[in-house]
PDB file of C-alpha atoms in Angstrom:
ATOM      1  CA  THR A   1      43.334 -65.742  62.691  1.00 96.00           C
ATOM      2  CA  SER A   2      41.822 -63.641  65.463  1.00 96.00           C
ATOM      3  CA  ASN A   3      38.727 -61.572  66.201  1.00 97.00           C
ATOM      4  CA  LEU A   4      36.410 -63.959  64.348  1.00 96.00           C
ATOM      5  CA  SER A   5      32.952 -62.409  64.035  1.00 97.00           C
ATOM      6  CA  ALA A   6      29.695 -64.245  64.407  1.00 96.00           C
ATOM      7  CA  CYS A   7      28.083 -65.641  61.280  1.00 96.00           C
ATOM      8  CA  ASN A   8      26.225 -63.125  59.108  1.00 96.00           C
ATOM      9  CA  ASP A   9      23.367 -64.561  57.010  1.00 94.00           C
ATOM     10  CA  ASN A  10      23.886 -61.764  54.453  1.00 94.00           C
ATOM     11  CA  GLY A  11      20.214 -60.797  54.670  1.00 92.00           C
ATOM     12  CA  THR A  12      19.068 -64.149  53.290  1.00 91.00           C
ATOM     13  CA  PRO A  13      18.062 -66.281  56.284  1.00 90.00           C
ATOM     14  CA  ALA A  14      17.019 -69.219  54.085  1.00 87.00           C
ATOM     15  CA  ASN A  15      20.241 -69.316  51.993  1.00 89.00           C
ATOM     16  CA  SER A  16      23.268 -70.777  53.738  1.00 91.00           C
ATOM     17  CA  ALA A  17      25.442 -70.482  50.603  1.00 92.00           C
ATOM     18  CA  ASP A  18      26.046 -66.760  51.187  1.00 94.00           C
ATOM     19  CA  ASP A  19      26.681 -66.833  54.948  1.00 96.00           C
ATOM     20  CA  PHE A  20      29.973 -65.206  55.946  1.00 97.00           C
ATOM     21  CA  PHE A  21      32.100 -64.004  58.860  1.00 97.00           C
ATOM     22  CA  THR A  22      35.094 -61.727  59.174  1.00 98.00           C
ATOM     23  CA  ALA A  23      38.410 -62.247  60.912  1.00 98.00           C
ATOM     24  CA  ASP A  24      41.791 -60.609  61.274  1.00 98.00           C
ATOM     25  CA  VAL A  25      44.601 -62.591  59.641  1.00 98.00           C
ATOM     26  CA  THR A  26      48.198 -62.042  60.779  1.00 98.00           C
ATOM     27  CA  VAL A  27      51.078 -62.987  58.478  1.00 98.00           C
ATOM     28  CA  THR A  28      54.604 -63.136  59.896  1.00 97.00           C
ATOM     29  CA  PHE A  29      57.476 -62.919  57.397  1.00 96.00           C
ATOM     30  CA  ALA A  30      61.146 -62.103  56.895  1.00 96.00           C
ATOM     31  CA  ASN A  31      63.115 -60.714  53.951  1.00 95.00           C
ATOM     32  CA  ALA A  32      60.186 -59.366  51.968  1.00 95.00           C
ATOM     33  CA  PRO A  33      60.913 -58.229  48.407  1.00 96.00           C
ATOM     34  CA  ALA A  34      61.223 -54.466  47.866  1.00 95.00           C
ATOM     35  CA  THR A  35      58.358 -54.352  45.358  1.00 97.00           C
ATOM     36  CA  GLY A  36      55.013 -55.982  44.783  1.00 97.00           C
ATOM     37  CA  THR A  37      52.343 -57.052  47.229  1.00 98.00           C
ATOM     38  CA  LEU A  38      51.752 -59.468  50.072  1.00 98.00           C
ATOM     39  CA  ASP A  39      48.725 -61.476  48.971  1.00 98.00           C
ATOM     40  CA  LEU A  40      46.335 -63.581  50.989  1.00 98.00           C
ATOM     41  CA  THR A  41      44.336 -66.258  49.148  1.00 98.00           C
ATOM     42  CA  GLY A  42      42.264 -69.302  49.971  1.00 97.00           C
ATOM     43  CA  ASP A  43      39.213 -69.013  52.210  1.00 97.00           C
ATOM     44  CA  GLY A  44      39.823 -65.247  52.407  1.00 97.00           C
ATOM     45  CA  THR A  45      41.507 -62.787  50.072  1.00 97.00           C
ATOM     46  CA  ALA A  46      43.399 -59.565  50.669  1.00 98.00           C
ATOM     47  CA  SER A  47      46.446 -57.737  49.353  1.00 98.00           C
ATOM     48  CA  VAL A  48      48.764 -54.996  50.572  1.00 98.00           C
ATOM     49  CA  SER A  49      51.782 -53.223  49.060  1.00 97.00           C
ATOM     50  CA  VAL A  50      55.131 -54.300  50.515  1.00 97.00           C
ATOM     51  CA  VAL A  51      56.463 -50.727  50.427  1.00 96.00           C
ATOM     52  CA  GLY A  52      57.061 -49.876  54.095  1.00 95.00           C
ATOM     53  CA  LEU A  53      55.494 -53.147  55.234  1.00 96.00           C
ATOM     54  CA  THR A  54      56.817 -54.629  58.470  1.00 96.00           C
ATOM     55  CA  SER A  55      56.372 -58.058  59.965  1.00 97.00           C
ATOM     56  CA  PRO A  56      53.991 -59.180  61.235  1.00 97.00           C
ATOM     57  CA  HIS A  57      51.215 -57.678  59.111  1.00 97.00           C
ATOM     58  CA  THR A  58      47.547 -58.056  60.073  1.00 98.00           C
ATOM     59  CA  PHE A  59      44.865 -58.002  57.419  1.00 98.00           C
ATOM     60  CA  THR A  60      41.708 -56.822  59.195  1.00 98.00           C
ATOM     61  CA  LEU A  61      38.101 -57.798  58.559  1.00 97.00           C
ATOM     62  CA  VAL A  62      38.903 -60.476  55.972  1.00 98.00           C
ATOM     63  CA  GLN A  63      35.585 -61.926  54.783  1.00 98.00           C
ATOM     64  CA  MET A  64      35.274 -65.718  54.612  1.00 97.00           C
ATOM     65  CA  THR A  65      32.535 -68.333  54.191  1.00 96.00           C
ATOM     66  CA  ALA A  66      30.746 -69.417  57.366  1.00 96.00           C
ATOM     67  CA  ASP A  67      30.753 -73.170  56.841  1.00 95.00           C
ATOM     68  CA  GLY A  68      32.072 -74.596  60.113  1.00 95.00           C
ATOM     69  CA  GLY A  69      35.226 -75.910  58.423  1.00 96.00           C
ATOM     70  CA  ALA A  70      38.937 -75.395  58.884  1.00 97.00           C
ATOM     71  CA  ILE A  71      40.175 -72.026  57.575  1.00 98.00           C
ATOM     72  CA  ASP A  72      42.685 -72.588  54.732  1.00 98.00           C
ATOM     73  CA  LEU A  73      44.853 -69.555  53.866  1.00 98.00           C
ATOM     74  CA  THR A  74      47.950 -68.959  51.745  1.00 98.00           C
ATOM     75  CA  ALA A  75      50.289 -65.958  51.944  1.00 98.00           C
ATOM     76  CA  THR A  76      52.477 -65.125  48.933  1.00 98.00           C
ATOM     77  CA  PHE A  77      54.646 -62.229  47.799  1.00 97.00           C
ATOM     78  CA  SER A  78      53.682 -61.239  44.227  1.00 97.00           C
ATOM     79  CA  ASP A  79      57.309 -60.435  43.341  1.00 97.00           C
ATOM     80  CA  ASP A  80      58.755 -63.548  45.035  1.00 96.00           C
ATOM     81  CA  ALA A  81      56.341 -66.372  44.144  1.00 92.00           C
ATOM     82  CA  PRO A  82      58.493 -69.148  45.678  1.00 95.00           C
ATOM     83  CA  CYS A  83      58.095 -67.399  49.039  1.00 96.00           C
ATOM     84  CA  THR A  84      54.702 -68.912  49.890  1.00 97.00           C
ATOM     85  CA  PHE A  85      53.186 -70.278  53.068  1.00 97.00           C
ATOM     86  CA  ASN A  86      49.968 -72.298  53.284  1.00 97.00           C
ATOM     87  CA  GLU A  87      48.150 -72.853  56.577  1.00 97.00           C
ATOM     88  CA  THR A  88      45.423 -75.471  56.136  1.00 97.00           C
ATOM     89  CA  ASN A  89      44.024 -74.972  59.641  1.00 97.00           C
ATOM     90  CA  ALA A  90      44.294 -71.299  60.596  1.00 97.00           C
ATOM     91  CA  GLY A  91      41.231 -71.687  62.819  1.00 96.00           C
ATOM     92  CA  THR A  92      37.660 -72.883  62.495  1.00 97.00           C
ATOM     93  CA  ALA A  93      34.985 -70.920  60.678  1.00 97.00           C
ATOM     94  CA  PRO A  94      31.653 -70.399  62.421  1.00 96.00           C
ATOM     95  CA  ALA A  95      28.892 -72.680  61.189  1.00 94.00           C
ATOM     96  CA  SER A  96      26.278 -71.386  58.777  1.00 94.00           C
ATOM     97  CA  CYS A  97      23.593 -69.332  60.493  1.00 94.00           C
ATOM     98  CA  SER A  98      20.849 -69.604  57.875  1.00 91.00           C
ATOM     99  CA  VAL A  99      17.942 -71.912  58.511  1.00 85.00           C
ATOM    100  CA  ALA A 100      16.374 -73.870  55.708  1.00 73.00           C
ATOM    101  CA  PRO A 101      12.717 -72.926  55.207  1.00 68.00           C
ATOM    102  CA  CYS A 102      10.015 -75.349  56.241  1.00 75.00           C
ATOM    103  CA  SER A 103       9.019 -77.708  53.467  1.00 78.00           C
ATOM    104  CA  ILE A 104       6.027 -80.072  53.461  1.00 82.00           C
ATOM    105  CA  THR A 105       6.309 -82.353  50.448  1.00 86.00           C
ATOM    106  CA  ALA A 106       3.448 -84.859  50.734  1.00 90.00           C
ATOM    107  CA  ILE A 107       0.314 -85.963  52.545  1.00 90.00           C
ATOM    108  CA  GLY A 108      -0.952 -89.511  52.196  1.00 89.00           C
ATOM    109  CA  THR A 109      -3.584 -91.808  53.646  1.00 86.00           C
ATOM    110  CA  SER A 110      -3.541 -95.488  54.519  1.00 89.00           C
ATOM    111  CA  ASN A 111      -5.639 -98.117  56.286  1.00 90.00           C
ATOM    112  CA  LEU A 112      -8.946 -96.662  55.090  1.00 86.00           C
ATOM    113  CA  SER A 113     -11.936 -98.242  56.821  1.00 88.00           C
ATOM    114  CA  ALA A 114     -15.263 -99.014  55.263  1.00 89.00           C
ATOM    115  CA  CYS A 115     -17.985 -96.348  55.340  1.00 89.00           C
ATOM    116  CA  ASN A 116     -19.899 -96.066  58.641  1.00 90.00           C
ATOM    117  CA  ASP A 117     -23.419 -94.604  58.397  1.00 89.00           C
ATOM    118  CA  ASN A 118     -23.214 -93.509  62.068  1.00 90.00           C
ATOM    119  CA  GLY A 119     -26.436 -95.463  62.788  1.00 92.00           C
ATOM    120  CA  THR A 120     -28.487 -93.254  60.469  1.00 92.00           C
ATOM    121  CA  PRO A 121     -28.767 -95.088  57.139  1.00 91.00           C
ATOM    122  CA  ALA A 122     -31.093 -92.422  55.670  1.00 91.00           C
ATOM    123  CA  ASN A 123     -28.736 -89.494  56.519  1.00 91.00           C
ATOM    124  CA  SER A 124     -25.585 -89.425  54.428  1.00 90.00           C
ATOM    125  CA  ALA A 125     -24.447 -86.130  55.987  1.00 91.00           C
ATOM    126  CA  ASP A 126     -23.091 -87.867  59.118  1.00 90.00           C
ATOM    127  CA  ASP A 127     -21.382 -90.782  57.384  1.00 88.00           C
ATOM    128  CA  PHE A 128     -17.681 -91.254  58.090  1.00 84.00           C
ATOM    129  CA  PHE A 129     -14.810 -93.643  57.475  1.00 85.00           C
TER     130      PHE A 129
END
């Protein structure tokens, strides 16, 4: 992989599940079949006809999930399925760039004191605890 972009929050800054980045993916091969496609699967997907294709081939702007993990990609020829290569660590994806929204879930009290009349037993308006 090369030319990895920064993380894109996909317009949803509070949702990390849809964060993505793009990268160029270069596949080097020999003896390609005369028909079919060269297919990229795994963390990113792309496909190109093998007609006139030369090695290496670079898929540009392949979109993948921004999750901070290893990039796992597989290249396969559609008309020569046994000719497959899997790279489990083709680079490292950028981390998610969305930020979870603030969440306050509870307010509680403890250690309550007795009522204090603030020295004015006839005035309840200034009582406190």
